[in-house]
Amino acid sequence: MTVTIRDVARASGVHVSTVSRTFSAPHMVNAATRTRVLTVAEELGYRPNRAARALTTGRTHNLGLIVADIANPFFPPLIKAAQAEARQRDYHLFVADTDEEAGAEEELVQAFSKQVDGVVLCSPRSSNKALERLAARVPFVVINRRLRGAATVLMDVGHGARLAVEHLAGLGHRRVALVAGPAGSWTSAEIRTAAEEVDGVELIVIGPNAPTERGGFAAAGRVRESGATGVLAYNDLVAIGLIDGLGELGLGVPEDVSVVGIDDIVPGRLNRPKLTTVAMPTAAAGRLAVDLLIQEVTATTSLETRLVIRDSTAPPR
């Protein structure tokens, strides 16, 4: 037979409401009583009914996480860390993919709004005006986007981009191409702004481009025509595709062109040459976003990035 909350209350010697609070608001229950109730519940095999608890507390203990492209190796570490944090806090995490489409973000937030307590939006493609409109529907935290009145977690890609261009300049590169990301990308704009601040370098912006290996491969011809000896790519996937495309054109990396990516994904470490890149704290961002969402804290937090030098950069010929 199914064990009920009344069975736990009877065996624990407490009122039904005390058992309910033990699971829905444990901070409101005396530590000794809470321990006794949880022990009895475990012994009896009791599991609280989430649907019933949602009707009582108004909280579903479900969260949504919306990413731009779940196939991009940048996102899985973030998703895994966010899920681990949610599970530790007794929440379930639902993950959805927009396939880089701004319209899909709005549809997914609307679909989630009645099923979750809040949403984490990672690298959103929608305009700030659209996001502000969505914020009225459901609490959310935004990763890698500044948004007025919303909790935001920023991976300081601008700092990383400066380090990357300064690294190329330090090797002697004076003409550097920036293979930009999608049109309207906040991250791409941050990278460009930071790269333009580095002295002694002529920056050639090539883009917008799809944030994929195919996008990088397609940009190879324009990089060759630019005469740049160094390249900063929007992300590692673009960098990997670019290296492949340059090879098809007879240009070696780093012999003829030095290439730096952004993200520090696993394929970049396995690539030949191993990719110099800007490491992004994706796991930390996932954990922090869930924490801010559960605590309902409206704050902006910036996480540090760092340059990882490998084999895809060298002094120009």
CSV table of N, CA and C in Angstrom, one decimal, residues 78-140:
chain,number,residue,atom,x,y,z
A,78,LEU,N,27.7,23.3,-18.8
A,78,LEU,CA,26.8,24.2,-18.1
A,78,LEU,C,25.5,23.5,-17.7
A,79,ILE,N,24.9,22.7,-18.6
A,79,ILE,CA,23.7,22.0,-18.3
A,79,ILE,C,23.9,21.0,-17.2
A,80,LYS,N,25.0,20.3,-17.2
A,80,LYS,CA,25.3,19.3,-16.2
A,80,LYS,C,25.4,19.9,-14.8
A,81,ALA,N,26.2,21.0,-14.8
A,81,ALA,CA,26.4,21.7,-13.5
A,81,ALA,C,25.1,22.3,-13.0
A,82,ALA,N,24.3,22.9,-13.9
A,82,ALA,CA,23.0,23.4,-13.4
A,82,ALA,C,22.1,22.4,-12.9
A,83,GLN,N,22.0,21.2,-13.6
A,83,GLN,CA,21.2,20.1,-13.2
A,83,GLN,C,21.6,19.6,-11.8
A,84,ALA,N,23.0,19.5,-11.6
A,84,ALA,CA,23.5,19.0,-10.3
A,84,ALA,C,23.1,19.9,-9.2
A,85,GLU,N,23.2,21.2,-9.4
A,85,GLU,CA,22.8,22.2,-8.4
A,85,GLU,C,21.3,22.1,-8.1
A,86,ALA,N,20.5,22.0,-9.2
A,86,ALA,CA,19.1,21.9,-9.0
A,86,ALA,C,18.7,20.7,-8.2
A,87,ARG,N,19.3,19.6,-8.5
A,87,ARG,CA,19.0,18.3,-7.8
A,87,ARG,C,19.4,18.4,-6.3
A,88,GLN,N,20.5,19.0,-6.1
A,88,GLN,CA,20.9,19.2,-4.7
A,88,GLN,C,20.0,20.0,-3.9
A,89,ARG,N,19.3,20.9,-4.6
A,89,ARG,CA,18.3,21.8,-3.9
A,89,ARG,C,16.9,21.3,-4.0
A,90,ASP,N,16.7,20.0,-4.4
A,90,ASP,CA,15.4,19.3,-4.6
A,90,ASP,C,14.6,20.0,-5.6
A,91,TYR,N,15.2,20.3,-6.8
A,91,TYR,CA,14.5,20.8,-7.9
A,91,TYR,C,14.7,19.9,-9.1
A,92,HIS,N,13.8,19.9,-10.0
A,92,HIS,CA,14.0,19.2,-11.3
A,92,HIS,C,14.3,20.3,-12.4
A,93,LEU,N,15.1,19.9,-13.4
A,93,LEU,CA,15.5,20.9,-14.4
A,93,LEU,C,15.1,20.3,-15.8
A,94,PHE,N,14.3,21.1,-16.5
A,94,PHE,CA,13.9,20.8,-17.8
A,94,PHE,C,14.7,21.7,-18.8
A,95,VAL,N,15.3,21.0,-19.8
A,95,VAL,CA,16.2,21.7,-20.8
A,95,VAL,C,15.5,21.8,-22.1
A,96,ALA,N,15.7,22.9,-22.8
A,96,ALA,CA,15.1,23.1,-24.1
A,96,ALA,C,16.2,23.8,-25.0
A,97,ASP,N,16.1,23.6,-26.3
A,97,ASP,CA,17.0,24.2,-27.3
A,97,ASP,C,16.3,25.0,-28.3
A,98,THR,N,16.8,26.3,-28.5
A,98,THR,CA,16.1,27.2,-29.5
A,98,THR,C,16.7,27.1,-30.9
A,99,ASP,N,17.7,26.3,-31.1
A,99,ASP,CA,18.4,26.2,-32.4
A,99,ASP,C,18.7,27.6,-32.9
A,100,GLU,N,19.2,28.5,-32.0
A,100,GLU,CA,19.7,29.8,-32.4
A,100,GLU,C,18.6,30.7,-32.9
A,101,GLU,N,17.3,30.4,-32.6
A,101,GLU,CA,16.2,31.2,-33.1
A,101,GLU,C,15.5,32.0,-32.0
A,102,ALA,N,15.5,33.3,-32.2
A,102,ALA,CA,15.0,34.2,-31.1
A,102,ALA,C,13.5,33.9,-30.9
A,103,GLY,N,12.7,33.6,-32.0
A,103,GLY,CA,11.3,33.4,-31.8
A,103,GLY,C,11.0,32.2,-30.9
A,104,ALA,N,11.9,31.2,-31.0
A,104,ALA,CA,11.7,29.9,-30.2
A,104,ALA,C,11.9,30.2,-28.8
A,105,GLU,N,12.7,31.2,-28.4
A,105,GLU,CA,12.9,31.5,-27.0
A,105,GLU,C,11.6,32.0,-26.4
A,106,GLU,N,10.9,32.9,-27.1
A,106,GLU,CA,9.6,33.4,-26.5
A,106,GLU,C,8.6,32.3,-26.4
A,107,GLU,N,8.5,31.4,-27.4
A,107,GLU,CA,7.6,30.3,-27.3
A,107,GLU,C,7.9,29.4,-26.2
A,108,LEU,N,9.2,29.1,-25.9
A,108,LEU,CA,9.6,28.2,-24.9
A,108,LEU,C,9.3,28.8,-23.5
A,109,VAL,N,9.6,30.1,-23.3
A,109,VAL,CA,9.4,30.7,-22.0
A,109,VAL,C,7.9,30.7,-21.7
A,110,GLN,N,7.0,30.9,-22.7
A,110,GLN,CA,5.6,30.9,-22.5
A,110,GLN,C,5.1,29.5,-22.2
A,111,ALA,N,5.7,28.5,-22.8
A,111,ALA,CA,5.3,27.1,-22.6
A,111,ALA,C,5.8,26.7,-21.1
A,112,PHE,N,6.9,27.2,-20.7
A,112,PHE,CA,7.5,26.8,-19.4
A,112,PHE,C,6.7,27.6,-18.3
A,113,SER,N,6.2,28.7,-18.6
A,113,SER,CA,5.8,29.7,-17.5
A,113,SER,C,4.8,29.1,-16.5
A,114,LYS,N,3.9,28.1,-16.9
A,114,LYS,CA,3.0,27.6,-16.0
A,114,LYS,C,3.4,26.2,-15.4
A,115,GLN,N,4.6,25.8,-15.8
A,115,GLN,CA,5.1,24.5,-15.3
A,115,GLN,C,6.4,24.6,-14.5
A,116,VAL,N,7.0,25.8,-14.4
A,116,VAL,CA,8.2,25.9,-13.6
A,116,VAL,C,8.1,27.1,-12.7
A,117,ASP,N,9.1,27.2,-11.7
A,117,ASP,CA,9.2,28.3,-10.8
A,117,ASP,C,10.1,29.4,-11.4
A,118,GLY,N,10.8,29.1,-12.4
A,118,GLY,CA,11.7,30.1,-13.0
A,118,GLY,C,12.5,29.5,-14.2
A,119,VAL,N,13.1,30.3,-15.0
A,119,VAL,CA,13.8,29.9,-16.2
A,119,VAL,C,15.2,30.5,-16.2
A,120,VAL,N,16.2,29.7,-16.6
A,120,VAL,CA,17.5,30.2,-16.9
A,120,VAL,C,17.7,30.3,-18.5
A,121,LEU,N,17.9,31.5,-18.9
A,121,LEU,CA,18.1,31.7,-20.4
A,121,LEU,C,19.6,31.9,-20.6
A,122,CYS,N,20.2,31.0,-21.4
A,122,CYS,CA,21.6,31.0,-21.7
A,122,CYS,C,21.9,31.5,-23.1
A,123,SER,N,22.7,32.6,-23.2
A,123,SER,CA,23.1,33.2,-24.5
A,123,SER,C,21.8,33.5,-25.3
A,124,PRO,N,20.8,34.2,-24.8
A,124,PRO,CA,19.6,34.4,-25.6
A,124,PRO,C,19.9,35.2,-26.9
A,125,ARG,N,19.0,35.0,-27.9
A,125,ARG,CA,19.1,35.7,-29.1
A,125,ARG,C,18.1,36.8,-29.3
A,126,SER,N,17.1,36.8,-28.4
A,126,SER,CA,16.0,37.8,-28.4
A,126,SER,C,16.5,39.2,-28.1
A,127,SER,N,15.8,40.2,-28.5
A,127,SER,CA,16.1,41.6,-28.1
A,127,SER,C,15.9,41.9,-26.6
A,128,ASN,N,16.5,42.9,-26.1
A,128,ASN,CA,16.3,43.2,-24.7
A,128,ASN,C,14.8,43.6,-24.4
A,129,LYS,N,14.2,44.2,-25.4
A,129,LYS,CA,12.8,44.6,-25.2
A,129,LYS,C,11.9,43.3,-25.1
A,130,ALA,N,12.2,42.3,-26.0
A,130,ALA,CA,11.5,41.0,-25.9
A,130,ALA,C,11.7,40.3,-24.6
A,131,LEU,N,13.0,40.3,-24.1
A,131,LEU,CA,13.3,39.6,-22.9
A,131,LEU,C,12.6,40.3,-21.7
A,132,GLU,N,12.6,41.6,-21.7
A,132,GLU,CA,11.9,42.4,-20.6
A,132,GLU,C,10.4,42.0,-20.6
A,133,ARG,N,9.8,41.8,-21.8
A,133,ARG,CA,8.4,41.4,-21.9
A,133,ARG,C,8.2,40.0,-21.3
A,134,LEU,N,9.2,39.1,-21.6
A,134,LEU,CA,9.1,37.8,-21.1
A,134,LEU,C,9.3,37.7,-19.5
A,135,ALA,N,10.0,38.6,-19.0
A,135,ALA,CA,10.3,38.7,-17.6
A,135,ALA,C,9.0,38.9,-16.8
A,136,ALA,N,8.0,39.5,-17.4
A,136,ALA,CA,6.8,39.7,-16.7
A,136,ALA,C,6.0,38.4,-16.6
A,137,ARG,N,6.3,37.3,-17.3
A,137,ARG,CA,5.6,36.1,-17.3
A,137,ARG,C,6.2,35.1,-16.3
A,138,VAL,N,7.5,35.1,-16.1
A,138,VAL,CA,8.1,34.1,-15.2
A,138,VAL,C,9.4,34.6,-14.7
A,139,PRO,N,9.8,34.4,-13.5
A,139,PRO,CA,11.2,34.8,-13.1
A,139,PRO,C,12.2,34.1,-13.9
A,140,PHE,N,13.3,34.9,-14.2
A,140,PHE,CA,14.4,34.2,-14.9
A,140,PHE,C,15.7,34.8,-14.6
